[in-house]
Coordinates of C-alpha atoms (C1' of nucleotides) in Angstrom, one line a residue:
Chain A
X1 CA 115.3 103.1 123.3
X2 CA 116.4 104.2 126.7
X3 CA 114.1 107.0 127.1
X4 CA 114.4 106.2 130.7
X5 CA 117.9 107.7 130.8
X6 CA 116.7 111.3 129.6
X7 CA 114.2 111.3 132.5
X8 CA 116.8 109.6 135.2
X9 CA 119.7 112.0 134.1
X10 CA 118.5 115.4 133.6
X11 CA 121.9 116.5 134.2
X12 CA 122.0 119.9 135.5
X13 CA 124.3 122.6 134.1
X14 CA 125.1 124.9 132.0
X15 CA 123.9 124.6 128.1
X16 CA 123.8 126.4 124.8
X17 CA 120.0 127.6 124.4
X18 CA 118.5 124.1 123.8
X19 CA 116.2 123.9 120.7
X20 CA 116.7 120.4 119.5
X21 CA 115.4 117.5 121.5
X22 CA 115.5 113.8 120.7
X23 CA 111.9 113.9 121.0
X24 CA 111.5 116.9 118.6
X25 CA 113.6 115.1 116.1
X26 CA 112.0 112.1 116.5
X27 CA 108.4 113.8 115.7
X28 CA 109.9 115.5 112.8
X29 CA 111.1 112.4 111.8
X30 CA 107.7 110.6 111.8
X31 CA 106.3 113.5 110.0
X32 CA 108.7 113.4 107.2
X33 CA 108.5 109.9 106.5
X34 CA 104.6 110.0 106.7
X35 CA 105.1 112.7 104.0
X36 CA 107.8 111.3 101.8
X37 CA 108.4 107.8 102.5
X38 CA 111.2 105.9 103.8
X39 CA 113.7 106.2 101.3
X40 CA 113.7 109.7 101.2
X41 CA 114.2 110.6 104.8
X42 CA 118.4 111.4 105.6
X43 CA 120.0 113.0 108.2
X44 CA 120.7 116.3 106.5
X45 CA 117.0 116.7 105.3
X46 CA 116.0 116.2 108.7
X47 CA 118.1 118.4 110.2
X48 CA 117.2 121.0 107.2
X49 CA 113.7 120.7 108.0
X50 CA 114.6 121.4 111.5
X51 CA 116.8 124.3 110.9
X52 CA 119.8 122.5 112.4
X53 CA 122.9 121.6 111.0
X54 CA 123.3 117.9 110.0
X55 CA 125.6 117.0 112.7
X56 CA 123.7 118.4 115.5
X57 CA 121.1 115.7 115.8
X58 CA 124.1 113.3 116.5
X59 CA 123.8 114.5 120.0
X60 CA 121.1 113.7 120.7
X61 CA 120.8 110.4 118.5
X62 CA 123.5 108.0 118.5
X63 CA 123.1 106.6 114.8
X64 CA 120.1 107.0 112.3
X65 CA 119.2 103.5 112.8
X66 CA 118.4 104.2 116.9
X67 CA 116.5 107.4 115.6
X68 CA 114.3 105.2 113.0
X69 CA 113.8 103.0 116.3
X70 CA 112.5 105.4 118.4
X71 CA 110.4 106.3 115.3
X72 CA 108.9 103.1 114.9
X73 CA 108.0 102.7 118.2
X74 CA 106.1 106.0 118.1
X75 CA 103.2 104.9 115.9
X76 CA 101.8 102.2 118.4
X77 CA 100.9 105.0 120.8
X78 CA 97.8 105.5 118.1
X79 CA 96.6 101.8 119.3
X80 CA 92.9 102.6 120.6
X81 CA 92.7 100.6 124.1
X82 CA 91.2 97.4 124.2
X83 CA 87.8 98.0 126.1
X84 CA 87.7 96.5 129.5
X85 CA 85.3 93.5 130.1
X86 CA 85.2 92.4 126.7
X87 CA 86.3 88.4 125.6
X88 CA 89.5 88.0 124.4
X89 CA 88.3 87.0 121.0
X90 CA 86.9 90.8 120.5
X91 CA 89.2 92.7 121.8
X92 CA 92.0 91.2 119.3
X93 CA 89.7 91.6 116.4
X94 CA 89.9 95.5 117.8
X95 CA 94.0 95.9 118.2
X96 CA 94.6 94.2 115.3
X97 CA 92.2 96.5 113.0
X98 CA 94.1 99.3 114.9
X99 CA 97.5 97.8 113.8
X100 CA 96.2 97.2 110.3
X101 CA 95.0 101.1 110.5
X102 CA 98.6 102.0 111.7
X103 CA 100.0 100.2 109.0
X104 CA 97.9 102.5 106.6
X105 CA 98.7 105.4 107.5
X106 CA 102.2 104.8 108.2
X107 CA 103.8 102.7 105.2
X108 CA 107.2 103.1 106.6
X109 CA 106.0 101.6 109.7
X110 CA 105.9 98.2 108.3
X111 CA 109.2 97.9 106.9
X112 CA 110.5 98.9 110.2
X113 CA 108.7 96.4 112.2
X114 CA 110.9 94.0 110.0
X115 CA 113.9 95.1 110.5
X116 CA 114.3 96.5 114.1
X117 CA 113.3 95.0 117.4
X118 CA 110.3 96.6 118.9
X119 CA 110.9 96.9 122.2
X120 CA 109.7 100.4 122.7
X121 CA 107.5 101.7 125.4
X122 CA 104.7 101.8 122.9
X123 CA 105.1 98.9 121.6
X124 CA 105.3 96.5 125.0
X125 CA 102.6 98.5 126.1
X126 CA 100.2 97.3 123.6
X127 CA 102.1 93.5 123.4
X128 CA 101.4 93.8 127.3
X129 CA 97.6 94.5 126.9
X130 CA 97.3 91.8 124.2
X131 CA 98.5 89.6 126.5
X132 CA 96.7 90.7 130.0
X133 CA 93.1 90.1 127.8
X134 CA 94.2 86.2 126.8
X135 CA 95.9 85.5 130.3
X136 CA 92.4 86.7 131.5
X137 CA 90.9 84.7 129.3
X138 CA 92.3 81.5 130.8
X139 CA 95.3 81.0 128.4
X140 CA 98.3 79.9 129.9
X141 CA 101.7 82.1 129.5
X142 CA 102.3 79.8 126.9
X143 CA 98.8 80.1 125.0
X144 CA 98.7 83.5 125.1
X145 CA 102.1 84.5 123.8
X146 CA 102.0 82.2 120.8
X147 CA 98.3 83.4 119.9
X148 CA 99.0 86.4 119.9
X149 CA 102.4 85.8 118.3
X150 CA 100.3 84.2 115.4
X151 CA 97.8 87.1 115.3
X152 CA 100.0 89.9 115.3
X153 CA 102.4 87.5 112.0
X154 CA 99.3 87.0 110.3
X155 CA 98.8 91.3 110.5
X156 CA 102.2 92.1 110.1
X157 CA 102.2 89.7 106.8
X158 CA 99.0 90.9 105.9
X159 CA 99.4 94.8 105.8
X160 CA 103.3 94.2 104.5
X161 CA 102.1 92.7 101.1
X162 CA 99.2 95.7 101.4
X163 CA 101.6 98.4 101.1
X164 CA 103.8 97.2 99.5
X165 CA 101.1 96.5 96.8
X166 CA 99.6 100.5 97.4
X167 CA 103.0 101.7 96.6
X168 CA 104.0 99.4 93.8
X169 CA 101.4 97.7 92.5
X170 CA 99.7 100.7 90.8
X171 CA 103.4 101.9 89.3
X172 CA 103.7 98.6 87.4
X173 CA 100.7 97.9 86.6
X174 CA 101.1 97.9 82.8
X175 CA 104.3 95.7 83.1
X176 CA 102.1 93.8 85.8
X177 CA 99.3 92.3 83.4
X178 CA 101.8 92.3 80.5
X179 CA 103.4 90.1 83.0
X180 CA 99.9 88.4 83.6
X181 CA 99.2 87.5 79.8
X182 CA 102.4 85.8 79.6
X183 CA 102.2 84.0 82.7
X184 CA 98.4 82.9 81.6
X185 CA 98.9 79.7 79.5
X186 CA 101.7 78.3 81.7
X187 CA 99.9 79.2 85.4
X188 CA 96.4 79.1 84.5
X189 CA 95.2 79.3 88.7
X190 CA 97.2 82.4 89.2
X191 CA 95.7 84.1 86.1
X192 CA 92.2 82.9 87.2
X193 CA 93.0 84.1 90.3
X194 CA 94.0 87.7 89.3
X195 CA 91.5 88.1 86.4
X196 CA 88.8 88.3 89.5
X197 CA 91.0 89.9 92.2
X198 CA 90.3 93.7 91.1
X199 CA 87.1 93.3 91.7
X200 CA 87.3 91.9 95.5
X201 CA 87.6 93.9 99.0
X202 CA 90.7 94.1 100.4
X203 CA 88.9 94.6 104.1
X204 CA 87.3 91.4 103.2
X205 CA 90.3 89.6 102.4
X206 CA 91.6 90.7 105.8
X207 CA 88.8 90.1 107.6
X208 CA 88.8 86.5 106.1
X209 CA 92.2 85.5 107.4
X210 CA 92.0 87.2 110.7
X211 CA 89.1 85.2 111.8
X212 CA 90.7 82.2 110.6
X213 CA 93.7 83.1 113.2
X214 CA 90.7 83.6 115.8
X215 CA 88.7 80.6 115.4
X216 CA 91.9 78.4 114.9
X217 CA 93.1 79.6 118.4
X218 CA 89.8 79.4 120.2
X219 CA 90.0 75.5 118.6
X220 CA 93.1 74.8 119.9
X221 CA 93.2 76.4 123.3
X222 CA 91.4 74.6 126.0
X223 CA 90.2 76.5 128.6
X224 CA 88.6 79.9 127.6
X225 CA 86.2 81.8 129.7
Chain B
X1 CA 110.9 91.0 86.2
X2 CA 110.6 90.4 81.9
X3 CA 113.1 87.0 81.6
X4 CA 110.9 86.1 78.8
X5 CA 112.4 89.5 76.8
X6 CA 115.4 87.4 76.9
X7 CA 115.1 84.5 75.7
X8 CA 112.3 86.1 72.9
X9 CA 115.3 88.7 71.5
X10 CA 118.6 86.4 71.2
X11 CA 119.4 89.4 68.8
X12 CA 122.2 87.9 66.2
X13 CA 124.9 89.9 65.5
X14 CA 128.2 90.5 66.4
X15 CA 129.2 91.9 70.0
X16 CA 132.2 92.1 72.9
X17 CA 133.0 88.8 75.0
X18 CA 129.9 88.4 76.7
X19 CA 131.7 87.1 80.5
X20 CA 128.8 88.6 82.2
X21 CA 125.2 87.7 82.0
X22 CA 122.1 89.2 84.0
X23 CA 121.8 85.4 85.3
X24 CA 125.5 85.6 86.6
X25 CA 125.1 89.0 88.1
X26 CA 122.0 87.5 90.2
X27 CA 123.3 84.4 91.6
X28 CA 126.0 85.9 92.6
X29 CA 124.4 88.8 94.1
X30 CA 122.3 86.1 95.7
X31 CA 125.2 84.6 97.4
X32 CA 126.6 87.6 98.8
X33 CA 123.8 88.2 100.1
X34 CA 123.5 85.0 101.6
X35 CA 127.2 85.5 103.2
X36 CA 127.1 89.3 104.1
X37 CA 123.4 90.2 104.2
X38 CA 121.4 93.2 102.4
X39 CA 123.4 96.0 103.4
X40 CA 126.6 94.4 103.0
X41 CA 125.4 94.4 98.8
X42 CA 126.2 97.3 96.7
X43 CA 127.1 97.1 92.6
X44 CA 130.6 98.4 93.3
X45 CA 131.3 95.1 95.4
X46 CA 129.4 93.0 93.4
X47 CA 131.5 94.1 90.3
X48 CA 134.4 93.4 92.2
X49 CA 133.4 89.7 93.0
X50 CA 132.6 89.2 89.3
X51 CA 136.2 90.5 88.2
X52 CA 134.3 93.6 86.8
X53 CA 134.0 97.2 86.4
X54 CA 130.9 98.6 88.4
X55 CA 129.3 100.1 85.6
X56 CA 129.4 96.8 83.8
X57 CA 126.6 95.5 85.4
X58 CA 124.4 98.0 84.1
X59 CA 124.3 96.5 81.0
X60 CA 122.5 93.7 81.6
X61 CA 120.4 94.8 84.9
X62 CA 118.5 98.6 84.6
X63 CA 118.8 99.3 88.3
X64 CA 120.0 98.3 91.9
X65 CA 116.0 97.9 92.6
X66 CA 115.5 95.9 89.7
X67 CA 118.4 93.3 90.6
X68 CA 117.3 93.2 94.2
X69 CA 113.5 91.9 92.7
X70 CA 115.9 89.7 90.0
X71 CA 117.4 87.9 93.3
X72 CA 114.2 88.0 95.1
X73 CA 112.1 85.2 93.1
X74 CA 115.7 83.1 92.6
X75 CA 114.6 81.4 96.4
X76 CA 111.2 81.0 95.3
X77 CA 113.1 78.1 92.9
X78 CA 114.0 76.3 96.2
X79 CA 109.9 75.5 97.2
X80 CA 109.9 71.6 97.4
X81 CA 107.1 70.9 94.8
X82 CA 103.7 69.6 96.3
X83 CA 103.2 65.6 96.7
X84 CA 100.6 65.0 94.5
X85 CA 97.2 63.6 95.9
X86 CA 97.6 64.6 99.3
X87 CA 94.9 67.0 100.8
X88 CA 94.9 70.7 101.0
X89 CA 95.9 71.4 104.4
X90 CA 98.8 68.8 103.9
X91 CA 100.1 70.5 100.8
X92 CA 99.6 73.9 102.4
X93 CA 101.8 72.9 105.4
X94 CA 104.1 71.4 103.3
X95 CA 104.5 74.4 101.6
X96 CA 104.3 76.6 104.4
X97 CA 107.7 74.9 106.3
X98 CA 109.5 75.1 102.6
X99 CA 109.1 78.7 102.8
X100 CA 109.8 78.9 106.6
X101 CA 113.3 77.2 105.3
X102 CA 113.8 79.7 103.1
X103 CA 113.7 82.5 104.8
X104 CA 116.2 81.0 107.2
X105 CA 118.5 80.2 104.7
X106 CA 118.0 83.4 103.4
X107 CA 117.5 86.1 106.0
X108 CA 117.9 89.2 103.3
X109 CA 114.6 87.8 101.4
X110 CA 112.3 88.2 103.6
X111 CA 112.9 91.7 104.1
X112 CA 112.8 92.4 100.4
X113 CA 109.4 90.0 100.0
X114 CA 108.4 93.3 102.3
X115 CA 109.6 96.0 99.6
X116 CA 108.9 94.2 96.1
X117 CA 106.1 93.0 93.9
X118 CA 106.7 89.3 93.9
X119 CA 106.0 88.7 90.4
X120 CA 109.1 86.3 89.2
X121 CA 108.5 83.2 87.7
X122 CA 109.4 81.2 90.6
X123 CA 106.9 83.2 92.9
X124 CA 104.0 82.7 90.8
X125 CA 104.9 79.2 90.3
X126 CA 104.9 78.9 93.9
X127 CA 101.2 80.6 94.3
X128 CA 99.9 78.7 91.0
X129 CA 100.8 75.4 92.7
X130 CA 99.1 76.4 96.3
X131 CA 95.8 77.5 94.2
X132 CA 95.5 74.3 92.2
X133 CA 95.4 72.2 95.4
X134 CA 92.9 74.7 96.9
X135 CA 90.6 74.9 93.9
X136 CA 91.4 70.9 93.3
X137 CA 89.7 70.4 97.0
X138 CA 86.5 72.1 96.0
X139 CA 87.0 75.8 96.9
X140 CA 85.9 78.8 94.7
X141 CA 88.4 81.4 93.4
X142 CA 87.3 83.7 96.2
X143 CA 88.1 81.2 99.2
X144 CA 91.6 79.5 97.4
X145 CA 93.2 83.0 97.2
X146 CA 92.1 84.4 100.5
X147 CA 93.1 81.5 102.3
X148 CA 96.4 81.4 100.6
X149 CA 96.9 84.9 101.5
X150 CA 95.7 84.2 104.6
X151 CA 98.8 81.4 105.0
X152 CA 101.4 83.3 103.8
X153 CA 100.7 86.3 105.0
X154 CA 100.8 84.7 108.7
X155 CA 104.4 83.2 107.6
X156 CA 105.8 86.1 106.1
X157 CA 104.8 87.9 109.6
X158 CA 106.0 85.3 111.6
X159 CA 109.4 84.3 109.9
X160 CA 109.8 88.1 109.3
X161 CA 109.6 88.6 113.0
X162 CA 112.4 85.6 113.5
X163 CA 114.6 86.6 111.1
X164 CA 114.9 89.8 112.6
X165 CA 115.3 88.5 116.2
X166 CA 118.0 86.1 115.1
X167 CA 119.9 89.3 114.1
X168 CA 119.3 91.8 116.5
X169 CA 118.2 90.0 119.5
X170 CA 121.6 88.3 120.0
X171 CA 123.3 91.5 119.6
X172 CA 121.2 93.7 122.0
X173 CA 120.5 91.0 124.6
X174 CA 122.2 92.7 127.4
X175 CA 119.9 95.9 126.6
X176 CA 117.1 94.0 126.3
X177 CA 117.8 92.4 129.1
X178 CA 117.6 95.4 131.2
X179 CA 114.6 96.8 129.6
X180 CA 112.9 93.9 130.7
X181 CA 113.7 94.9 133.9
X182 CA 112.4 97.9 133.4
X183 CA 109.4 97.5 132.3
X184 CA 108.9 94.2 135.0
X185 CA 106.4 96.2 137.0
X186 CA 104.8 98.3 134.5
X187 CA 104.1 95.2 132.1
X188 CA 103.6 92.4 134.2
X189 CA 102.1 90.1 131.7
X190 CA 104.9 91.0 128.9
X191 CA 107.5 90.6 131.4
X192 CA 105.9 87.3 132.5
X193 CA 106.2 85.9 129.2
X194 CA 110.2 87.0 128.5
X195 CA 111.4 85.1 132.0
X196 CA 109.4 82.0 130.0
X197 CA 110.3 82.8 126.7
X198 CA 113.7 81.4 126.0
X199 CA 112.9 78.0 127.3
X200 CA 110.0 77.8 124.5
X201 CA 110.7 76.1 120.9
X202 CA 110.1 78.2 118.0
X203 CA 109.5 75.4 116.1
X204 CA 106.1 74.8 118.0
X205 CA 105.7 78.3 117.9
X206 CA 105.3 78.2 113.8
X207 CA 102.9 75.2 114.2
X208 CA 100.5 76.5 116.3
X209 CA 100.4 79.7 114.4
X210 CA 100.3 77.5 110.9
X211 CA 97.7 75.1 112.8
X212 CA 95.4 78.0 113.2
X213 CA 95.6 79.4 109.7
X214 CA 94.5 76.0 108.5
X215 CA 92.1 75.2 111.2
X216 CA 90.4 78.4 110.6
X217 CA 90.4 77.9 106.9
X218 CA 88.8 74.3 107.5
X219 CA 86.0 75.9 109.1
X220 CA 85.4 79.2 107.2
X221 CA 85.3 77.6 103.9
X222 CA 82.3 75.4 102.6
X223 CA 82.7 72.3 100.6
X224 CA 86.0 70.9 100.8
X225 CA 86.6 67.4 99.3
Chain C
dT1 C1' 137.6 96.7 54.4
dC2 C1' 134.2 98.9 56.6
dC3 C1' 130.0 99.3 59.4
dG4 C1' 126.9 98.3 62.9
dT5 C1' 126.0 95.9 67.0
dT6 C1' 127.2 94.3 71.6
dC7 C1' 129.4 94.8 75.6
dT8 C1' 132.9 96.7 78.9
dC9 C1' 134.9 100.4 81.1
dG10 C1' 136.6 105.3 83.0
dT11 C1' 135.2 109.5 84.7
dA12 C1' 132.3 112.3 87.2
dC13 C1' 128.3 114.1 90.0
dG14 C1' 125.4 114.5 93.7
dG15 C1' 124.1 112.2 97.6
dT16 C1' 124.7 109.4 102.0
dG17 C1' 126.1 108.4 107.3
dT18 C1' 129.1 110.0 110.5
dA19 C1' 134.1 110.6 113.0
dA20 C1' 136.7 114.4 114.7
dG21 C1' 137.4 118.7 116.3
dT22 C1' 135.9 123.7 117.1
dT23 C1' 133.2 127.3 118.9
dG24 C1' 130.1 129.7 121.9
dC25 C1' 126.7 129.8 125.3
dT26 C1' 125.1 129.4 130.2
dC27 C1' 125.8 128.1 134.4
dG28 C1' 127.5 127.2 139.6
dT29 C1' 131.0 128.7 142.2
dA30 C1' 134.7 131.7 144.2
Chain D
dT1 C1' 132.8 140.2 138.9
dA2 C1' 135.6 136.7 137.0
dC3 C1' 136.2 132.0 135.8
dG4 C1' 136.5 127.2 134.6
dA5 C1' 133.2 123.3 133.6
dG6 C1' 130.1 121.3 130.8
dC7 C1' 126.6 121.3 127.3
dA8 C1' 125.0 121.8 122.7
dA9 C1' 125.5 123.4 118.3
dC10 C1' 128.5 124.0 114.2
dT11 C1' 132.3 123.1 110.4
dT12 C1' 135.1 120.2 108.0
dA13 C1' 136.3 116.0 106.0
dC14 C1' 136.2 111.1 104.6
dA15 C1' 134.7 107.0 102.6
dC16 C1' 131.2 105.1 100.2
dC17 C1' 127.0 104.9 97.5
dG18 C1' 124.0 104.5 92.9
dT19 C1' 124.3 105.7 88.3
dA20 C1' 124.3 109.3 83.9
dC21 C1' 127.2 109.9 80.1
dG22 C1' 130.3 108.8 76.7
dA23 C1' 134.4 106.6 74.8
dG24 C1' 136.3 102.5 73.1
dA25 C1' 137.1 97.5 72.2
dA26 C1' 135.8 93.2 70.1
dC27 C1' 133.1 90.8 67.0
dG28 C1' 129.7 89.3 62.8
dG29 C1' 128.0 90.4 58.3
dA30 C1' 128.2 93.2 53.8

DNA sequence: TCCGTTCTCGTACGGTGTAAGTTGCTCGTA
DNA sequence: TACGAGCAACTTACACCGTACGAGAACGGA
């Protein structure tokens, strides 16, 4: 969290040859969970993988909850920029895609956004940038935090029920549409619903509700340039 | 996940005292995770509360996972029902604040809506009812789903998002707090919006978000009666 | 009476996060 | 050159977790 610290403090002195790093572990970190998921990341794998012993990345990491912090916050460095001189309406479309993309490639990410605060230099940055394009725009503070507020729900949402749908959804499927033909008398929408649904782009479906977010801001925010 | 397996194999025959039931075991898993939160729940301590061994439970219930998805769709039951005759965008926000309430009440469900297929009975019910209205007011199969993902994706994201600031953010205000700080000059617009922030009801927050969603759905989709 | 079914329980294994204390290295200084 | 100071890694140990396996208790039907 406090990565201003490391840089503020660098505490000169003597030191046992270095070799770990919270930023090191942190990478490692990211790259095991991209690789094996949430669940199976723990301390003493992490510290196997780094050729450590398990208790040596507790000095550089207070608790494995702050290190999955620092790891969350590290995937919104892959935001692509917003463009300069585009309308606000565009360059949303763009950061959101890029979260949605995040999301993809990093399932854990999602549960994390859930359950920690992102407050990370990563993170603000892009919230920051989101926010510079609709104050820009026109918006008030006001405006332009809860737009974006509702875009970035509407993504989080979106891309949670995604993954979560990637990584379980194809395990169960047999219990799934067991589940379907019972349910298929008694909720006869649902069942409609999911008879169709294999056939129907997931892009398409996010598409769809992301430029309902858009056009239901531009209607209810006065003054856009 | 398979209640139905139940109540379709009463199995006669003779057998032990029952005094536990897989519908026992999940409301009170439900209220102790109500009182202590997700990672206050493990079987040990839920034995415990029900005057049981730990093992016990495993009778009736396969798995930890497999309880946790049991107790995820018993909130689902709490969904006020839709008023009948009323128009889409009524039922939907009707619907919408009922599941806002929810996760409120219940700040461990949201986070497992994130990790689980939500394929209970009461979840489906809960979709079957939002479809009806939607394909009632004249939309095709297509536009009903996507723009009920499009709704509750945007409220899981959002009350997701609350949840988890009603949790940590109290805890870590004084380090937030000084992050602000921090990043005051480097993220002028984000920092903006904090010293605003707190004076701002999240209440209107969720409309305008919701009011978007349906806004944007009222334009985007064709015929609606 | 005996058997089969249903349910509960005791034991044990491998895994987890991490508190506490120990060791050894490298340095600035004397 | 010798020496404390401090940093960074390691070892040990504890409490707790989910749950595989198997034994045994209570019942209904034959």
């Amino acid at each position: 969290m406090t990565e201003s610290v490391w840089f503020g403090k660098p505490k000169s002195g003597g030191g046992q040859h270095p070799g770990l790093s919270r930023e090191l572990i942190v990478r490692k970190a990211v790259e095991m969970l991209d690789e094996h998921g949430l669940g199976a990341l723990s301390m003493r794998k992490l510290a196997a993988q780094l050729g450590a012993a398990p208790m040596s990345l507790y000095w550089h990491v207070p608790t494995k909850d702050a290190l999955l912090e620092l790891a969350l916050d590290h995937p919104f460095s892959e935001l692509e920029p917003v463009d300069e001189g585009v309308t606000w309406d565009v360059a949303a479309r763009g950061l959101m895609h890029s979260m949605r993309m995040i999301a993809l490639r990093h399932p854990w990410w999602v549960k994390l956004v859930g359950s920690y605060m992102t407050v990370g230099p990563n993170a603000v940055a892009m919230a920051d940038g989101m926010l510079k394009v609709m104050r820009d725009a026109g918006m008030s503070v006001v405006e332009a935090s809860r737009s974006s507020s509702a875009l970035s729900s509407f993504v989080i949402g979106f891309v949670g029920a995604e993954v979560n749908f990637n990584a379980n959804g194809a395990v169960d499927q047999i219990d799934v549409s067991k589940l379907h033909s019972l349910y298929a008398e008694k909720f006869p929408y649902y069942a409609e619903t999911m008879a169709e649904a294999e056939l129907w782009s997931v892009d398409k479906q996010f598409d769809f509700g992301l430029e309902c977010v858009v056009a239901g801001i531009r209607a209810s925010v006065g003054a856009l340039r």
